[in-house]
């Protein structure tokens, strides 16, 4: 394999080093390009730019491969649960029994959210976006735990285990609090003895004098949903977390920025958009034909939500797992969801349609995740916050890589300026 690439500008050759990852991914190292040639590499949206070296997740979009720390997502979905996968993503290895116990204990002990922080939540209008509330609450965490969030990598890394557990556990609690606040219900305190997902369901759905009774199928479905979101390489929100972290911002602040990035409908917000689309197909009594026809117009506002992916160009392995799980979960819970039938019809129709086939547009994880969340009882406006709970381990692992890299630099892309060239200031009276 080549070890050097060569760039020819006019008649001068510039050698550029070649990098190769452990799975054979190749890159041309352009870090010295500008200094050597005066040129920068242009890559709008960074689609062809490796912004970092990472040991966390391997993703091969052409072949539908996703592995965390080397372990295929299919195996994790089958054998693991969210908490164990979170440990793997963050620490690089599957935990042994002691490590698993200690990690679980840290999560349990750090689940509660400070009483004063509840007042922040209560300052929001009840109809505010749950993602706006979640990002604000996570951004507020450093104020309540300044010892874990000093904005000094060395100090923050010393307290990393505690901060990481706090982030995972509290984000879950905050999501449940947002749900109850919007419904006008009193907050429910976490119970230390409950497993992660059951504790979440308890904080969401317990009633006065009647605690939520765990249903194994529901806990399993929720575990799977969160696990499938645990990390996803350099996606928009994870890259945002890394970018903010690269300024030496603490873990919570960096994660809050990631959560903001996640909220957009082309990223984490897609799961809401999918359900809205399925619901409106259902309400209109359509079989999806009109939606497919509109999606082919090329307009961004008419896209078939839950279809297509920036990197998967064959299939999204998470979509396969979650699509299969939908049938099992709904059957076990005795739910017959007409939206699942619409989703399946839509998928079949699109997969036969040349527009989608030729553009390599396949269902992504969000196409079916909403159906599982609906079955579990999560309202649609909370879907993206569920994605955030699931993605927390990925944000944490990526922040840690940034913080632990002694050679790390602040993220600072360049641009090609295409605005006005130099011109003089004109006083307001003379501006016509
Ligand atoms: N429906 C209809 N046409 C589409 C769609 C879609 N969902 N997605 C892409 N296209 C078309 C697009 O119009 C373009 O057509 P043409 O070549 O004629 O101009 C072609 O396919 C390539 O599109 P692109 O915008 O270059 O694709 P991208 O890789 O930049 O965008 C995407 C990826 C996920 C933003 C996009 O596919 C999309 O908007 N999908 C719907 C939203 C969605 O489901 N997002 C969730 C992503 S998975 C969760 C996550 O990991 O964040």
Short mmCIF file of C-alpha atoms and ligand atoms in Angstrom, two decimals:
data_model
loop_
_atom_site.label_atom_id
_atom_site.label_comp_id
_atom_site.label_asym_id
_atom_site.label_seq_id
_atom_site.Cartn_x
_atom_site.Cartn_y
_atom_site.Cartn_z
CA UNK A 1 0.00 0.00 0.00
CA UNK A 2 1.27 3.49 -0.84
CA UNK A 3 2.92 5.37 2.00
CA UNK A 4 3.03 8.71 0.22
CA UNK A 5 0.65 10.49 -2.11
CA UNK A 6 1.71 13.24 -4.40
CA UNK A 7 -0.14 16.43 -5.28
CA UNK A 8 0.88 18.25 -8.41
CA UNK A 9 0.22 21.99 -8.55
CA UNK A 10 1.34 23.51 -11.83
CA UNK A 11 4.49 21.52 -12.43
CA UNK A 12 5.57 21.08 -8.85
CA UNK A 13 5.01 17.83 -6.94
CA UNK A 14 4.19 17.92 -3.24
CA UNK A 15 4.46 14.67 -1.29
CA UNK A 16 1.71 14.05 1.26
CA UNK A 17 1.86 11.27 3.87
CA UNK A 18 -0.67 8.45 3.70
CA UNK A 19 -2.40 7.12 6.82
CA UNK A 20 -4.00 3.67 7.17
CA UNK A 21 -6.44 2.68 9.90
CA UNK A 22 -6.63 -0.74 11.58
CA UNK A 23 -9.47 -1.75 9.22
CA UNK A 24 -7.52 -0.61 6.17
CA UNK A 25 -9.20 2.79 5.76
CA UNK A 26 -6.87 5.07 3.85
CA UNK A 27 -6.37 8.80 4.16
CA UNK A 28 -4.09 11.45 2.77
CA UNK A 29 -2.71 13.58 5.56
CA UNK A 30 -3.21 17.17 4.42
CA UNK A 31 -2.23 18.87 7.67
CA UNK A 32 0.88 20.40 6.12
CA UNK A 33 -0.78 21.24 2.81
CA UNK A 34 -1.37 24.93 3.37
CA UNK A 35 2.05 25.59 4.81
CA UNK A 36 3.70 23.79 1.90
CA UNK A 37 1.52 24.98 -0.98
CA UNK A 38 -0.68 27.88 0.16
CA UNK A 39 -3.75 25.76 -0.68
CA UNK A 40 -6.31 24.34 1.72
CA UNK A 41 -8.43 21.22 1.14
CA UNK A 42 -12.06 22.14 0.38
CA UNK A 43 -14.69 19.70 1.65
CA UNK A 44 -18.05 21.33 2.37
CA UNK A 45 -19.76 19.43 5.20
CA UNK A 46 -16.57 17.44 5.90
CA UNK A 47 -18.02 14.41 4.06
CA UNK A 48 -14.58 13.36 2.88
CA UNK A 49 -12.53 14.62 5.79
CA UNK A 50 -11.12 12.56 8.62
CA UNK A 51 -11.24 15.02 11.52
CA UNK A 52 -9.56 12.72 14.02
CA UNK A 53 -8.12 9.29 14.71
CA UNK A 54 -10.48 7.31 16.93
CA UNK A 55 -10.50 3.90 18.57
CA UNK A 56 -14.19 3.87 19.46
CA UNK A 57 -16.39 2.91 16.52
CA UNK A 58 -15.73 1.42 13.11
CA UNK A 59 -18.32 2.13 10.46
CA UNK A 60 -18.23 0.92 6.87
CA UNK A 61 -21.20 2.58 5.20
CA UNK A 62 -20.81 0.75 1.89
CA UNK A 63 -21.07 -2.66 3.53
CA UNK A 64 -23.45 -1.83 6.39
CA UNK A 65 -20.87 -2.56 9.11
CA UNK A 66 -20.98 -0.97 12.56
CA UNK A 67 -18.69 -2.13 15.38
CA UNK A 68 -18.03 -0.63 18.79
CA UNK A 69 -14.46 -1.27 19.99
CA UNK A 70 -14.36 -4.07 17.40
CA UNK A 71 -17.57 -5.82 18.46
CA UNK A 72 -20.31 -5.99 15.79
CA UNK A 73 -23.53 -4.15 16.62
CA UNK A 74 -25.50 -7.34 15.83
CA UNK A 75 -23.69 -9.18 18.66
CA UNK A 76 -24.17 -6.33 21.10
CA UNK A 77 -27.87 -6.09 20.21
CA UNK A 78 -28.23 -9.82 20.79
CA UNK A 79 -26.16 -10.38 23.93
CA UNK A 80 -25.57 -7.06 25.64
CA UNK A 81 -27.64 -4.30 27.21
CA UNK A 82 -27.37 -0.52 27.20
CA UNK A 83 -25.32 -0.14 30.37
CA UNK A 84 -22.77 -2.78 29.39
CA UNK A 85 -22.48 -1.35 25.88
CA UNK A 86 -22.07 2.14 27.36
CA UNK A 87 -19.14 0.82 29.43
CA UNK A 88 -17.61 -0.80 26.34
CA UNK A 89 -17.94 2.38 24.28
CA UNK A 90 -16.51 4.58 27.04
CA UNK A 91 -13.76 2.37 28.45
CA UNK A 92 -12.80 0.27 25.42
CA UNK A 93 -13.42 -3.20 26.89
CA UNK A 94 -16.42 -5.19 28.03
CA UNK A 95 -16.54 -4.90 31.82
CA UNK A 96 -15.70 -7.84 34.07
CA UNK A 97 -18.18 -8.56 36.85
CA UNK A 98 -16.59 -6.16 39.35
CA UNK A 99 -16.31 -3.36 36.81
CA UNK A 100 -19.92 -3.88 35.71
CA UNK A 101 -21.09 -3.76 39.31
CA UNK A 102 -19.10 -0.62 40.13
CA UNK A 103 -20.25 1.13 36.97
CA UNK A 104 -23.88 0.22 37.71
CA UNK A 105 -23.48 1.53 41.25
CA UNK A 106 -22.06 4.84 40.03
CA UNK A 107 -25.03 5.22 37.68
CA UNK A 108 -27.49 4.40 40.45
CA UNK A 109 -25.88 6.77 42.96
CA UNK A 110 -25.81 9.68 40.54
CA UNK A 111 -29.29 9.49 39.12
CA UNK A 112 -30.96 12.26 41.11
CA UNK A 113 -31.04 15.85 39.85
CA UNK A 114 -30.46 18.64 42.36
CA UNK A 115 -33.61 20.33 43.70
CA UNK A 116 -32.34 23.73 42.52
CA UNK A 117 -31.98 22.43 38.99
CA UNK A 118 -35.67 21.57 39.01
CA UNK A 119 -36.33 25.31 39.20
CA UNK A 120 -34.48 25.81 35.91
CA UNK A 121 -36.83 23.36 34.29
CA UNK A 122 -39.83 25.05 35.85
CA UNK A 123 -38.72 28.33 34.26
CA UNK A 124 -39.51 26.93 30.80
CA UNK A 125 -42.92 27.25 29.16
CA UNK A 126 -44.54 23.81 29.43
CA UNK A 127 -44.79 23.59 25.65
CA UNK A 128 -41.07 24.29 25.09
CA UNK A 129 -39.10 21.88 22.93
CA UNK A 130 -37.89 18.97 25.11
CA UNK A 131 -34.52 19.13 23.34
CA UNK A 132 -34.15 22.83 24.23
CA UNK A 133 -34.88 21.95 27.86
CA UNK A 134 -32.53 18.98 27.84
CA UNK A 135 -29.59 20.87 26.34
CA UNK A 136 -30.12 23.75 28.79
CA UNK A 137 -30.27 21.40 31.78
CA UNK A 138 -27.10 19.59 30.68
CA UNK A 139 -25.39 22.95 30.09
CA UNK A 140 -26.34 23.85 33.67
CA UNK A 141 -24.68 20.76 35.20
CA UNK A 142 -21.21 22.39 35.49
CA UNK A 143 -22.72 25.06 37.72
CA UNK A 144 -23.85 22.38 40.17
CA UNK A 145 -20.73 20.21 39.91
CA UNK A 146 -17.89 22.69 39.38
CA UNK A 147 -15.33 20.21 40.74
CA UNK A 148 -16.07 17.87 37.80
CA UNK A 149 -16.16 20.59 35.19
CA UNK A 150 -13.12 22.83 35.57
CA UNK A 151 -12.36 23.27 31.85
CA UNK A 152 -8.89 21.89 32.53
CA UNK A 153 -8.43 18.54 30.81
CA UNK A 154 -6.07 17.11 33.41
CA UNK A 155 -8.31 17.94 36.33
CA UNK A 156 -11.50 16.90 34.52
CA UNK A 157 -9.96 13.58 33.48
CA UNK A 158 -9.13 12.82 37.12
CA UNK A 159 -12.85 12.96 37.86
CA UNK A 160 -13.88 11.40 34.58
CA UNK A 161 -15.48 8.21 35.98
CA UNK A 162 -17.83 10.18 38.17
CA UNK A 163 -18.63 12.83 35.55
CA UNK A 164 -19.34 10.16 32.92
CA UNK A 165 -21.69 8.23 35.20
CA UNK A 166 -23.40 11.44 36.21
CA UNK A 167 -23.91 12.49 32.60
CA UNK A 168 -25.47 9.16 31.56
CA UNK A 169 -27.62 8.80 34.64
CA UNK A 170 -28.77 12.39 34.99
CA UNK A 171 -29.61 12.87 31.31
CA UNK A 172 -32.04 9.96 31.72
CA UNK A 173 -33.54 11.55 34.85
CA UNK A 174 -33.81 14.97 33.19
CA UNK A 175 -35.67 13.44 30.23
CA UNK A 176 -38.20 11.86 32.60
CA UNK A 177 -38.53 15.19 34.45
CA UNK A 178 -39.20 17.04 31.19
CA UNK A 179 -41.93 14.57 30.34
CA UNK A 180 -43.64 14.98 33.72
CA UNK A 181 -43.24 18.76 33.73
CA UNK A 182 -44.94 19.01 30.35
CA UNK A 183 -47.78 16.83 31.57
CA UNK A 184 -48.19 18.84 34.76
CA UNK A 185 -47.25 15.82 36.89
CA UNK A 186 -45.01 15.91 39.99
CA UNK A 187 -41.41 14.71 39.51
CA UNK A 188 -40.67 11.12 40.57
CA UNK A 189 -37.36 10.41 42.30
CA UNK A 190 -35.13 7.66 40.93
CA UNK A 191 -35.03 4.37 42.85
CA UNK A 192 -31.53 3.09 43.50
CA UNK A 193 -32.52 -0.56 43.36
CA UNK A 194 -33.94 -0.44 39.82
CA UNK A 195 -31.97 -1.29 36.67
CA UNK A 196 -31.27 1.60 34.30
CA UNK A 197 -34.22 1.28 31.93
CA UNK A 198 -36.75 0.29 34.59
CA UNK A 199 -35.66 3.27 36.66
CA UNK A 200 -36.34 5.51 33.68
CA UNK A 201 -39.79 4.00 33.16
CA UNK A 202 -40.47 4.37 36.89
CA UNK A 203 -39.57 8.08 36.76
CA UNK A 204 -41.74 8.52 33.66
CA UNK A 205 -44.83 6.52 34.46
CA UNK A 206 -45.23 5.97 38.22
CA UNK A 207 -48.43 7.42 39.65
CA UNK A 208 -49.04 8.64 43.19
CA UNK A 209 -49.45 5.51 45.36
CA UNK A 210 -48.94 3.30 42.32
CA UNK A 211 -45.40 2.63 41.22
CA UNK A 212 -44.72 1.63 37.65
CA UNK A 213 -44.53 -2.15 37.39
CA UNK A 214 -41.66 -3.23 35.13
CA UNK A 215 -42.67 -5.26 32.07
CA UNK A 216 -39.71 -7.37 30.86
CA UNK A 217 -40.58 -6.95 27.16
CA UNK A 218 -40.73 -3.16 27.54
CA UNK A 219 -37.41 -3.01 29.43
CA UNK A 220 -35.80 -5.18 26.76
CA UNK A 221 -37.14 -3.04 23.92
CA UNK A 222 -35.94 0.14 25.60
CA UNK A 223 -32.52 -1.37 26.26
CA UNK A 224 -32.21 -2.32 22.60
CA UNK A 225 -33.30 1.10 21.43
CA UNK A 226 -30.75 2.90 23.61
CA UNK A 227 -27.98 0.41 22.82
CA UNK A 228 -28.47 0.88 19.07
CA UNK A 229 -27.88 4.61 19.49
CA UNK A 230 -24.83 4.32 21.78
CA UNK A 231 -22.33 5.69 19.28
CA UNK A 232 -22.08 6.33 15.60
CA UNK A 233 -18.63 7.54 14.66
CA UNK A 234 -18.22 11.17 13.59
CA UNK A 235 -21.87 12.11 13.13
CA UNK A 236 -23.00 15.74 13.38
CA UNK A 237 -23.65 15.81 17.14
CA UNK A 238 -20.62 13.73 18.13
CA UNK A 239 -18.35 15.88 15.99
CA UNK A 240 -19.93 18.91 17.65
CA UNK A 241 -19.15 17.42 21.07
CA UNK A 242 -15.55 16.86 19.99
CA UNK A 243 -15.28 20.31 18.51
CA UNK A 244 -16.52 22.03 21.66
CA UNK A 245 -14.38 19.70 23.79
CA UNK A 246 -11.32 20.62 21.74
CA UNK A 247 -11.47 24.10 23.26
CA UNK A 248 -10.91 22.38 26.66
CA UNK A 249 -14.58 22.81 27.55
CA UNK A 250 -15.68 20.29 30.17
CA UNK A 251 -17.66 17.12 29.45
CA UNK A 252 -21.12 18.47 30.33
CA UNK A 253 -20.74 21.65 28.28
CA UNK A 254 -19.46 19.70 25.30
CA UNK A 255 -22.33 17.21 25.57
CA UNK A 256 -24.86 19.99 25.77
CA UNK A 257 -23.58 21.33 22.45
CA UNK A 258 -23.86 17.81 21.01
CA UNK A 259 -27.46 17.60 22.18
CA UNK A 260 -28.24 20.90 20.41
CA UNK A 261 -26.78 19.49 17.20
CA UNK A 262 -28.81 16.32 17.64
CA UNK A 263 -32.09 18.24 17.71
CA UNK A 264 -32.25 19.00 13.98
CA UNK A 265 -34.68 17.00 11.80
CA UNK A 266 -31.90 15.77 9.51
CA UNK A 267 -30.18 14.17 12.50
CA UNK A 268 -31.77 13.08 15.81
CA UNK A 269 -34.99 14.94 15.07
CA UNK A 270 -35.67 12.56 12.18
CA UNK A 271 -37.39 10.04 14.46
CA UNK A 272 -40.13 12.60 15.17
CA UNK A 273 -40.37 13.53 11.50
CA UNK A 274 -40.81 9.85 10.56
CA UNK A 275 -43.72 9.38 12.96
CA UNK A 276 -45.35 12.62 11.81
CA UNK A 277 -45.06 11.37 8.25
CA UNK A 278 -46.51 7.93 9.08
CA UNK A 279 -49.29 9.52 11.09
CA UNK A 280 -50.27 11.90 8.31
CA UNK A 281 -50.28 9.04 5.79
CA UNK A 282 -52.58 7.19 8.17
CA UNK A 283 -54.84 10.21 8.76
CA UNK A 284 -55.16 10.88 5.04
CA UNK A 285 -56.04 7.24 4.38
CA UNK A 286 -53.18 7.14 1.84
CA UNK A 287 -51.05 4.02 1.34
CA UNK A 288 -47.91 6.11 1.03
CA UNK A 289 -48.01 6.44 -2.77
CA UNK A 290 -48.45 10.21 -2.62
CA UNK A 291 -45.60 10.59 -0.13
CA UNK A 292 -43.27 8.59 -2.30
CA UNK A 293 -44.20 10.62 -5.36
CA UNK A 294 -43.59 13.89 -3.46
CA UNK A 295 -40.30 12.62 -2.03
CA UNK A 296 -39.04 12.08 -5.58
CA UNK A 297 -39.44 15.77 -6.39
CA UNK A 298 -35.95 16.41 -5.03
CA UNK A 299 -37.22 19.05 -2.58
CA UNK A 300 -35.63 18.82 0.85
CA UNK A 301 -38.95 19.54 2.57
CA UNK A 302 -40.62 16.51 0.94
CA UNK A 303 -38.01 13.87 1.75
CA UNK A 304 -39.08 10.41 2.81
CA UNK A 305 -38.09 10.72 6.43
CA UNK A 306 -36.16 7.80 7.87
CA UNK A 307 -34.68 7.05 4.47
CA UNK A 308 -31.14 7.72 3.34
CA UNK A 309 -28.02 8.19 5.35
CA UNK A 310 -24.95 10.33 5.02
CA UNK A 311 -22.65 7.29 5.27
CA UNK A 312 -24.70 4.07 4.87
CA UNK A 313 -25.15 3.59 1.17
CA UNK A 314 -26.32 -0.02 1.22
CA UNK A 315 -28.17 -0.63 4.43
CA UNK A 316 -28.14 0.66 7.98
CA UNK A 317 -27.45 -2.38 10.22
CA UNK A 318 -29.28 -0.68 13.09
CA UNK A 319 -32.41 -0.35 10.94
CA UNK A 320 -32.40 -4.10 10.24
CA UNK A 321 -32.13 -4.94 13.93
CA UNK A 322 -34.77 -2.46 15.01
CA UNK A 323 -37.10 -3.32 12.11
CA UNK A 324 -37.06 -6.99 13.19
CA UNK A 325 -37.43 -6.01 16.86
CA UNK A 326 -40.58 -4.00 16.06
CA UNK A 327 -42.45 -7.16 15.07
CA UNK A 328 -41.32 -9.06 18.18
CA UNK A 329 -41.95 -6.21 20.62
CA UNK A 330 -45.38 -5.35 19.28
CA UNK A 331 -46.40 -9.03 19.20
CA UNK A 332 -45.21 -9.57 22.79
CA UNK A 333 -47.04 -6.47 23.98
CA UNK A 334 -50.13 -7.44 21.98
CA UNK A 335 -50.09 -4.16 20.03
CA UNK A 336 -51.34 -3.91 16.47
CA UNK A 337 -49.96 -0.60 15.25
CA UNK A 338 -51.29 0.57 11.87
CA UNK A 339 -48.23 2.82 11.54
CA UNK A 340 -45.99 -0.27 11.48
CA UNK A 341 -47.98 -1.62 8.54
CA UNK A 342 -47.67 1.73 6.75
CA UNK A 343 -43.91 1.79 7.43
CA UNK A 344 -43.49 -1.71 6.02
CA UNK A 345 -45.54 -0.88 2.90
CA UNK A 346 -43.57 2.31 2.42
CA UNK A 347 -40.28 0.46 2.76
CA UNK A 348 -41.31 -2.21 0.25
CA UNK A 349 -42.52 0.39 -2.25
CA UNK A 350 -39.41 2.56 -1.94
CA UNK A 351 -37.05 -0.40 -2.23
CA UNK A 352 -38.61 -1.24 -5.59
CA UNK A 353 -38.54 2.32 -6.84
CA UNK A 354 -35.68 3.33 -9.10
CA UNK A 355 -35.43 6.81 -7.53
CA UNK A 356 -34.50 5.35 -4.14
CA UNK A 357 -32.54 2.36 -5.46
CA UNK A 358 -30.37 4.45 -7.78
CA UNK A 359 -29.58 6.94 -5.00
CA UNK A 360 -28.88 4.14 -2.52
CA UNK A 361 -31.59 5.34 -0.15
CA UNK A 362 -32.54 2.69 2.43
CA UNK A 363 -34.34 2.86 5.77
CA UNK A 364 -32.17 4.24 8.55
CA UNK A 365 -32.41 3.61 12.30
CA UNK A 366 -35.09 6.27 12.70
CA UNK A 367 -37.48 4.62 10.30
CA UNK A 368 -38.58 2.07 12.92
CA UNK A 369 -37.30 3.46 16.23
CA UNK A 370 -40.41 5.64 16.71
CA UNK A 371 -42.68 2.63 16.47
CA UNK A 372 -40.83 0.95 19.35
CA UNK A 373 -40.93 4.13 21.42
CA UNK A 374 -44.65 4.48 20.77
CA UNK A 375 -45.15 0.88 21.91
CA UNK A 376 -43.19 1.63 25.09
CA UNK A 377 -45.45 4.64 25.75
CA UNK A 378 -43.02 7.47 24.96
CA UNK A 379 -44.85 10.43 23.39
CA UNK A 380 -43.62 11.62 20.02
CA UNK A 381 -42.29 14.98 21.16
CA UNK A 382 -39.87 13.12 23.48
CA UNK A 383 -38.37 10.84 20.81
CA UNK A 384 -35.24 12.88 20.15
CA UNK A 385 -34.52 13.11 23.87
CA UNK A 386 -34.50 9.29 23.91
CA UNK A 387 -31.90 9.36 21.15
CA UNK A 388 -29.88 11.71 23.39
CA UNK A 389 -29.99 9.26 26.33
CA UNK A 390 -28.78 6.53 23.99
CA UNK A 391 -26.02 8.62 22.40
CA UNK A 392 -24.60 9.86 25.72
CA UNK A 393 -21.91 7.11 25.89
CA UNK A 394 -20.69 8.06 22.42
CA UNK A 395 -20.39 11.73 23.34
CA UNK A 396 -18.55 10.81 26.53
CA UNK A 397 -16.10 8.43 24.83
CA UNK A 398 -15.37 10.96 22.10
CA UNK A 399 -14.88 13.81 24.58
CA UNK A 400 -12.47 11.58 26.49
CA UNK A 401 -10.43 10.89 23.37
CA UNK A 402 -10.14 14.62 22.73
CA UNK A 403 -9.28 15.39 26.35
CA UNK A 404 -6.70 12.59 26.60
CA UNK A 405 -4.86 13.39 23.39
CA UNK A 406 -1.61 15.13 24.34
CA UNK A 407 -1.14 16.20 20.71
CA UNK A 408 -4.73 17.40 20.29
CA UNK A 409 -5.38 20.81 18.77
CA UNK A 410 -8.40 23.03 18.92
CA UNK A 411 -10.77 22.24 16.02
CA UNK A 412 -10.48 25.15 13.66
CA UNK A 413 -11.48 24.51 10.03
CA UNK A 414 -10.78 27.07 7.36
CA UNK A 415 -13.02 28.38 4.60
CA UNK A 416 -12.96 29.76 1.10
CA UNK A 417 -14.13 33.32 1.43
CA UNK A 418 -16.53 34.26 -1.40
CA UNK A 419 -17.89 37.58 -0.03
CA UNK A 420 -17.24 41.18 -1.05
CA UNK A 421 -13.65 42.21 -1.60
CA UNK A 422 -12.18 45.18 0.26
CA UNK A 423 -14.35 48.32 0.16
CA UNK A 424 -14.64 51.49 2.24
CA UNK A 425 -17.03 52.28 5.05
CA UNK A 426 -19.83 54.69 3.98
CA UNK A 427 -21.40 57.01 6.63
CA UNK A 428 -25.15 56.37 7.12
CA UNK A 429 -26.17 59.79 5.76
CA UNK A 430 -24.56 58.98 2.42
CA UNK A 431 -26.01 55.47 2.03
CA UNK A 432 -28.98 56.33 -0.20
N1 LIG B 1 -36.04 11.19 0.44
C1 LIG B 1 -35.95 11.54 -0.86
N2 LIG B 1 -34.81 11.86 -1.49
C2 LIG B 1 -33.68 11.82 -0.75
C3 LIG B 1 -33.68 11.47 0.62
C4 LIG B 1 -34.93 11.14 1.20
N3 LIG B 1 -34.99 10.80 2.49
N4 LIG B 1 -32.41 11.52 1.10
C5 LIG B 1 -31.65 11.90 0.07
N5 LIG B 1 -32.41 12.07 -1.04
C6 LIG B 1 -31.92 12.39 -2.39
C7 LIG B 1 -31.43 13.83 -2.50
O1 LIG B 1 -32.46 14.70 -2.89
C8 LIG B 1 -30.34 13.68 -3.55
O2 LIG B 1 -30.96 13.57 -4.78
P1 LIG B 1 -30.23 14.16 -6.12
O3 LIG B 1 -28.99 13.35 -6.28
O4 LIG B 1 -31.24 14.00 -7.21
O5 LIG B 1 -29.94 15.61 -5.81
C9 LIG B 1 -29.72 12.30 -3.25
O6 LIG B 1 -30.79 11.56 -2.63
C10 LIG B 1 -28.52 12.37 -2.31
O7 LIG B 1 -28.91 13.14 -1.19
P2 LIG B 1 -27.92 13.91 -0.22
O8 LIG B 1 -28.63 15.04 0.43
O9 LIG B 1 -26.65 14.18 -0.95
O10 LIG B 1 -27.65 12.80 0.84
P3 LIG B 1 -26.88 13.04 2.15
O11 LIG B 1 -26.06 11.83 2.31
O12 LIG B 1 -26.19 14.34 2.20
O13 LIG B 1 -28.03 13.15 3.23
C11 LIG B 1 -29.57 12.55 4.90
C12 LIG B 1 -28.26 12.21 4.19
C13 LIG B 1 -29.75 11.56 6.05
C14 LIG B 1 -29.50 13.99 5.49
C15 LIG B 1 -30.74 12.48 3.88
O14 LIG B 1 -30.78 11.19 3.30
C16 LIG B 1 -32.08 12.83 4.51
O15 LIG B 1 -32.44 14.00 4.55
N6 LIG B 1 -32.85 11.80 4.98
C17 LIG B 1 -34.10 12.05 5.66
C18 LIG B 1 -33.83 12.48 7.08
C19 LIG B 1 -33.40 11.33 7.96
O16 LIG B 1 -34.01 10.26 7.94
N7 LIG B 1 -32.36 11.57 8.77
C20 LIG B 1 -31.89 10.59 9.76
C21 LIG B 1 -30.52 10.13 9.49
S1 LIG B 1 -30.13 8.68 10.48
C22 LIG B 1 -29.96 9.29 12.07
C23 LIG B 1 -28.61 9.81 12.29
O17 LIG B 1 -27.65 9.00 12.33
O18 LIG B 1 -28.49 11.04 12.44
#
